[in-house]
PDB file of C-alpha atoms in Angstrom:
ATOM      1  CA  UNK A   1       1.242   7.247   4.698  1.00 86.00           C
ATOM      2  CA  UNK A   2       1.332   4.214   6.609  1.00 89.00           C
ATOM      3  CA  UNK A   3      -1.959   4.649   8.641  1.00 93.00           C
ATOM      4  CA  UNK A   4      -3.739   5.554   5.277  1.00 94.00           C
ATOM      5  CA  UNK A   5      -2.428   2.361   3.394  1.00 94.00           C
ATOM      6  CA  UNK A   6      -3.026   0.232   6.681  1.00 94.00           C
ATOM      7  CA  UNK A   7      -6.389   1.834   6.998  1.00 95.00           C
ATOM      8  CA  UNK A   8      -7.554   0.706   3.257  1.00 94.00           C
ATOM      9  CA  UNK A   9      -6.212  -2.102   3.198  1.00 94.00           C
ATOM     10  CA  UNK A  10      -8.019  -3.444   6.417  1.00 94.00           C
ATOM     11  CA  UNK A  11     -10.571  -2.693   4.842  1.00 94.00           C
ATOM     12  CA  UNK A  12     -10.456  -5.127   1.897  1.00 95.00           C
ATOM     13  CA  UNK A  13      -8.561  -8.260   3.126  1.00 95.00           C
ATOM     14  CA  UNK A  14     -10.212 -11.143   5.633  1.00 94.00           C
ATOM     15  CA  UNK A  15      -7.275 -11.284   7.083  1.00 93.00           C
ATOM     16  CA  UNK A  16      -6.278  -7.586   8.860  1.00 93.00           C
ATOM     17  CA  UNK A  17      -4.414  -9.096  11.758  1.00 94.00           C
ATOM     18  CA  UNK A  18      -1.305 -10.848   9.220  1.00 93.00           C
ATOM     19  CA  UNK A  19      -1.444  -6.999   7.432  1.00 94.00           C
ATOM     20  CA  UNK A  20       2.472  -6.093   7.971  1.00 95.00           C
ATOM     21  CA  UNK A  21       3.153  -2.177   6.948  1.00 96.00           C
ATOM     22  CA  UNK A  22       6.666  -0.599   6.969  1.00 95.00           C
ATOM     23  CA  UNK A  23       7.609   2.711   5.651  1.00 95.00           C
ATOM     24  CA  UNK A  24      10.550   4.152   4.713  1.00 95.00           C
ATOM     25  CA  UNK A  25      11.601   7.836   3.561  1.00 93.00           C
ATOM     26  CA  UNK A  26      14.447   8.731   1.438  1.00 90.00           C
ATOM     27  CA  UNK A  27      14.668  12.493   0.680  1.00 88.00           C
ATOM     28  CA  UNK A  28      11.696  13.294  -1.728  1.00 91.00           C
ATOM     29  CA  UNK A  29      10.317   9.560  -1.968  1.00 94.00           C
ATOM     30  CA  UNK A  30       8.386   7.855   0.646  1.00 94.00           C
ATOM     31  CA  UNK A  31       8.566   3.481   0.136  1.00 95.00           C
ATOM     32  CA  UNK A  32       5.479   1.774   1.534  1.00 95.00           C
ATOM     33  CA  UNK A  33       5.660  -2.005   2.006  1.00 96.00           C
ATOM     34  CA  UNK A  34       2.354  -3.707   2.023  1.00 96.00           C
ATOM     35  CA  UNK A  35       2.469  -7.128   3.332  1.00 96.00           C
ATOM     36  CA  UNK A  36      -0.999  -9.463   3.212  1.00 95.00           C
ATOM     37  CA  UNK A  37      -2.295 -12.976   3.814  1.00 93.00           C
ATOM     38  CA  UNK A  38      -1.220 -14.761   0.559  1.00 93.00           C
ATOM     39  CA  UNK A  39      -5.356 -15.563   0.328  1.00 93.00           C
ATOM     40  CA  UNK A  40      -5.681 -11.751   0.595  1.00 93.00           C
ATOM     41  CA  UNK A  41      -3.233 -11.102  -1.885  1.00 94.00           C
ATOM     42  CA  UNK A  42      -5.750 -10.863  -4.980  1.00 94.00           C
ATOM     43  CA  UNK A  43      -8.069  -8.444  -2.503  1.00 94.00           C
ATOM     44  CA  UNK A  44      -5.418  -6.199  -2.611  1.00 95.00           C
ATOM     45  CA  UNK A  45      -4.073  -6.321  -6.449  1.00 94.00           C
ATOM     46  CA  UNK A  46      -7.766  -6.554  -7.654  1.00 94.00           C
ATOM     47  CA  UNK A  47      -8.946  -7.774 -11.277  1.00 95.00           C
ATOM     48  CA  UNK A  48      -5.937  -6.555 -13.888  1.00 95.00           C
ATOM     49  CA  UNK A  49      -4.753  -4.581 -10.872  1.00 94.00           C
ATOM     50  CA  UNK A  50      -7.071  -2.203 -10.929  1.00 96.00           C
ATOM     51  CA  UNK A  51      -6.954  -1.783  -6.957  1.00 95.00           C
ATOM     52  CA  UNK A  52      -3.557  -1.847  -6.588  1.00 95.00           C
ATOM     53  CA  UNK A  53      -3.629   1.004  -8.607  1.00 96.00           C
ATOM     54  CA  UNK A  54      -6.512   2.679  -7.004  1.00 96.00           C
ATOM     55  CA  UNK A  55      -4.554   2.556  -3.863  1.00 95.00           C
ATOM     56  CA  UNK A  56      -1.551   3.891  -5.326  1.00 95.00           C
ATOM     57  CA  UNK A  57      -3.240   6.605  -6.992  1.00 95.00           C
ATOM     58  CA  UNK A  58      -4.532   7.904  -3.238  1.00 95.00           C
ATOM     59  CA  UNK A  59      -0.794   7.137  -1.849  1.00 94.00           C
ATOM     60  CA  UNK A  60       0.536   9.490  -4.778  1.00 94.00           C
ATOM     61  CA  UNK A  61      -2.130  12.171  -3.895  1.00 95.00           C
ATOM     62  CA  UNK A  62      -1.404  12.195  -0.445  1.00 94.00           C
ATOM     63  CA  UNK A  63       2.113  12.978  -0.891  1.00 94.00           C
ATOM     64  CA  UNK A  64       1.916  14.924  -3.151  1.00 93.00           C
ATOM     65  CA  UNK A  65       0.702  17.453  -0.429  1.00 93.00           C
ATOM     66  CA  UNK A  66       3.353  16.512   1.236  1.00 92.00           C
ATOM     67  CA  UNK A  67       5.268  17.745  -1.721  1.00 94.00           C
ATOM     68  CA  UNK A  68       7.311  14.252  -1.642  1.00 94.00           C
ATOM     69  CA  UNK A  69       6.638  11.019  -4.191  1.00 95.00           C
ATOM     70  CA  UNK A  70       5.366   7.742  -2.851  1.00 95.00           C
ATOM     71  CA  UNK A  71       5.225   4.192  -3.548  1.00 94.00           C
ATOM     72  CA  UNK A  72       3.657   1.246  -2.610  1.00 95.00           C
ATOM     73  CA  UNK A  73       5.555  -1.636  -3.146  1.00 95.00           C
ATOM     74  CA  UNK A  74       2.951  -5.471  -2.837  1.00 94.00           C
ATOM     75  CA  UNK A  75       5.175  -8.017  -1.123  1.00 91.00           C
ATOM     76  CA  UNK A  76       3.967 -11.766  -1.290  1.00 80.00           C
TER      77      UNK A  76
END
């Protein structure tokens, strides 16, 4: 989960060298923290959020073949 989350997000920020990632799994629930430039913040959240929840959405499909739950938590 972290490679895909890392992977997309690189690709919309300026700034893909400050991109922090950290994952944590407890049981059935996987917790991705997405860290970003604070100008690359916005990139990532998109207009009304609509990214954020794009990315989401794929994080929630991947694990759901895992047969676990994910989410992505947006730290400033």
């Amino acid at each position: 989960m972290k490679e895909l989350v890392g992977f997309v997000a690189t690709s919309l920020v300026d700034h893909p060298d400050a991109i922090e990632i950290n994952e944590s799994v407890q049981d059935d629930l996987i917790v991705v923290e997405l860290r970003v430039a604070k100008d690359d913040l916005g990139k990532i959240i998109g207009k009304q959020g609509r990214t954020a929840r794009a990315i989401r959405g794929i994080l929630t499909a991947a694990a759901g073949k895992l047969e676990k739950r994910a989410r992505l938590e947006i730290i400033e």
